[in-house]
Amino acid sequence: MVLTDPTNLRIPGPTPVPPQVVEAMSRPIIPHRSAEFAEMFEGLLAAMKRIFNTKDDVYVVAGTGSTGWEASIVNTLSPGDTVIAAVNGNFGVRFCAVAEKFDLNVVRLDFEWGQPVAPDIVAQALKDHPEAKMVQLVHNETSTGVLNPMQQLGEVIRAHGALFVADSVSGAAGAPVYMDDWQCDIVFTGSQKAFMCPPGLSIMGLGERVWDKTAGAGYHRFLLDFDRIRESARGGSTPSTAPVTLLFGLKAACDMIEAEGLEALYARHTRLGEHTRAGLRKLGLELVAAEGYASPTVTVAWTPEGITAGQIQQALIDRHGIYIATGQAHMADRAIRIGHMGWTAEPELDRTLEALDDVLERIPAAVG
Ligand code: PLP
């Protein structure tokens, strides 16, 4: 499959990369231990702090979204520690699998997919497990299109004292991240979603309580060692050779984000979410996310009876050159997922919605 128009990439990440970012990435490589690099890198980390709304530090290392899962575990916990995982979608499930690999005692709280994580259930779990060292949850569940109530969750978690770790891989830079207001200790994301860059960078906001934990954490670590990452960043660089090209791209993306303005950026994503949901409803599709908790970056809808997500996906590719995502796990065949984050606007979403209308009319005829 060849995407003739980059904006026809309508999966919830990786997302289309704007020309400004492409141009920044075509700059000649500079040494990663140079004043020029340090200036760019320090500017990038400062911009990240503003985007994460934190007075604490944000670091950028080579990696992907999942890097944040592993890094938050190996830097703050020890084997056998209890971690509460609030699961309301497939990325919550994936965190549990990572935590189990690291021999953590995982207390899994399951919520219906499409519903938000309920703060009172998390509060009760923390009462039942005073030994819990961490609560992990997904800010923006990419498998269901649900945005979790972070402010309320932060309040109950901080009352207990466990570290609050938020996976904002498909949220940050599209949905607001108020790391300090939410009392989050770690918020992480990747470069390839609302940050409009190619995959390859992990972005991690680390609150001050994290630094009390690193010395006692019982895992070997090297590439993802927070202390080494902080030490290098203080000197304007990264512990290993920096992914210079991607960092140029991410800096250009942050410049675009800040030129738009964070409030305007959040408002645009809210509008794009509303626009997509209204369009899907008009086509008669039922949305997965509960009313009031819909994501501004990704929308997930159930497929019509008798039509699989794979059929819709293939027909959109074949007839329109548009690529959307199918559902995940038990929803794989039954749901479609449309990304509307980063470098995107209403007219592109309209093209997808019109194309969807076209293929939905044809598929039943095709299957007879
Ligand atoms: N968490 C969430 C919410 C995601 O959406 C994703 C990827 O889509 C990940 C984690 C994993 O990120 P990556 O595949 O970049 O490691």
Tab-separated table of N, CA and C and ligand atoms in Angstrom, residues 12-13 63-67 69 91-92 94 138-143 167-171 188-193 199-201 328 337, ligand 1:
chain	number	residue	atom	x	y	z
A	12	PRO	N	-4.213	6.001	14.964
A	12	PRO	CA	-3.833	6.799	16.145
A	12	PRO	C	-2.338	6.671	16.449
A	13	GLY	N	-1.526	6.951	15.497
A	13	GLY	CA	-0.075	6.956	15.632
A	13	GLY	C	0.560	5.707	15.093
A	63	GLY	N	13.894	5.915	22.164
A	63	GLY	CA	12.962	4.905	22.666
A	63	GLY	C	11.606	5.090	22.028
A	64	THR	N	10.608	4.457	22.613
A	64	THR	CA	9.239	4.611	22.111
A	64	THR	C	8.335	4.872	23.314
A	65	GLY	N	7.039	4.778	23.099
A	65	GLY	CA	6.110	4.971	24.213
A	65	GLY	C	6.372	3.992	25.340
A	66	SER	N	6.534	2.732	24.988
A	66	SER	CA	6.697	1.686	26.007
A	66	SER	C	7.934	1.890	26.877
A	67	THR	N	8.883	2.653	26.398
A	67	THR	CA	10.088	2.920	27.192
A	67	THR	C	9.693	3.472	28.563
A	69	TRP	N	7.101	2.779	30.368
A	69	TRP	CA	6.672	1.711	31.299
A	69	TRP	C	7.893	1.119	32.006
A	91	PHE	N	-4.006	-0.883	26.505
A	91	PHE	CA	-2.691	-0.408	26.938
A	91	PHE	C	-2.520	-0.558	28.443
A	92	GLY	N	-3.620	-0.557	29.170
A	92	GLY	CA	-3.562	-0.911	30.585
A	92	GLY	C	-3.159	-2.369	30.740
A	94	ARG	N	-1.384	-4.071	28.652
A	94	ARG	CA	0.037	-4.216	28.281
A	94	ARG	C	0.962	-3.809	29.422
A	138	VAL	N	-3.517	4.693	32.206
A	138	VAL	CA	-3.352	5.321	30.896
A	138	VAL	C	-4.204	6.583	30.856
A	139	HIS	N	-3.568	7.707	30.594
A	139	HIS	CA	-4.290	8.984	30.508
A	139	HIS	C	-5.339	8.917	29.400
A	140	ASN	N	-4.906	8.511	28.216
A	140	ASN	CA	-5.774	8.513	27.032
A	140	ASN	C	-5.702	7.107	26.430
A	141	GLU	N	-6.740	6.298	26.667
A	141	GLU	CA	-6.687	4.881	26.225
A	141	GLU	C	-6.866	4.806	24.714
A	142	THR	N	-5.800	4.480	24.016
A	142	THR	CA	-5.816	4.465	22.556
A	142	THR	C	-6.674	3.331	22.002
A	143	SER	N	-6.955	2.319	22.819
A	143	SER	CA	-7.751	1.192	22.309
A	143	SER	C	-9.247	1.481	22.354
A	167	ASP	N	0.556	6.982	31.670
A	167	ASP	CA	0.929	6.742	30.272
A	167	ASP	C	0.100	7.710	29.426
A	168	SER	N	0.796	8.715	28.873
A	168	SER	CA	0.082	9.687	28.033
A	168	SER	C	0.583	9.591	26.596
A	169	VAL	N	0.861	8.361	26.167
A	169	VAL	CA	1.474	8.175	24.847
A	169	VAL	C	0.594	8.767	23.743
A	170	SER	N	-0.718	8.578	23.831
A	170	SER	CA	-1.579	9.140	22.782
A	170	SER	C	-2.326	10.380	23.264
A	171	GLY	N	-1.908	10.911	24.433
A	171	GLY	CA	-2.563	12.087	24.968
A	171	GLY	C	-1.729	13.343	24.776
A	188	PHE	N	4.613	9.924	30.762
A	188	PHE	CA	5.481	9.652	29.612
A	188	PHE	C	4.688	9.576	28.318
A	189	THR	N	5.410	9.843	27.218
A	189	THR	CA	4.799	9.757	25.900
A	189	THR	C	5.870	9.389	24.878
A	190	GLY	N	5.477	9.409	23.599
A	190	GLY	CA	6.424	9.115	22.514
A	190	GLY	C	6.349	10.225	21.481
A	191	SER	N	7.285	10.226	20.553
A	191	SER	CA	7.356	11.317	19.571
A	191	SER	C	6.337	11.186	18.444
A	192	GLN	N	5.758	9.987	18.278
A	192	GLN	CA	5.067	9.667	17.022
A	192	GLN	C	3.566	9.903	16.998
A	193	LYS	N	3.041	10.553	18.036
A	193	LYS	CA	1.581	10.735	18.026
A	193	LYS	C	1.264	12.227	17.933
A	199	PRO	N	8.441	7.923	14.830
A	199	PRO	CA	8.699	7.164	16.055
A	199	PRO	C	10.190	7.178	16.376
A	200	GLY	N	10.529	7.007	17.638
A	200	GLY	CA	11.952	6.872	17.992
A	200	GLY	C	12.383	7.620	19.231
A	201	LEU	N	11.484	8.472	19.774
A	201	LEU	CA	11.866	9.193	20.990
A	201	LEU	C	10.865	8.918	22.100
A	328	GLN	N	-8.578	-3.414	19.046
A	328	GLN	CA	-7.516	-4.213	19.676
A	328	GLN	C	-8.130	-5.269	20.588
A	337	ARG	N	-10.698	2.465	14.644
A	337	ARG	CA	-10.088	3.564	15.406
A	337	ARG	C	-9.556	4.614	14.428
B	1	PLP	N1	0.631	3.333	25.589
B	1	PLP	C1	-0.323	3.830	24.781
B	1	PLP	C2	-1.515	4.495	25.376
B	1	PLP	C3	-0.193	3.711	23.392
B	1	PLP	O1	-1.139	4.203	22.581
B	1	PLP	C4	0.951	3.065	22.869
B	1	PLP	C5	1.096	2.886	21.418
B	1	PLP	O2	0.200	3.060	20.650
B	1	PLP	C6	1.910	2.579	23.759
B	1	PLP	C7	1.719	2.733	25.108
B	1	PLP	C8	3.116	1.891	23.267
B	1	PLP	O3	3.907	2.791	22.574
B	1	PLP	P1	5.074	2.303	21.605
B	1	PLP	O4	4.475	1.350	20.637
B	1	PLP	O5	5.566	3.569	21.006
B	1	PLP	O6	6.107	1.663	22.456
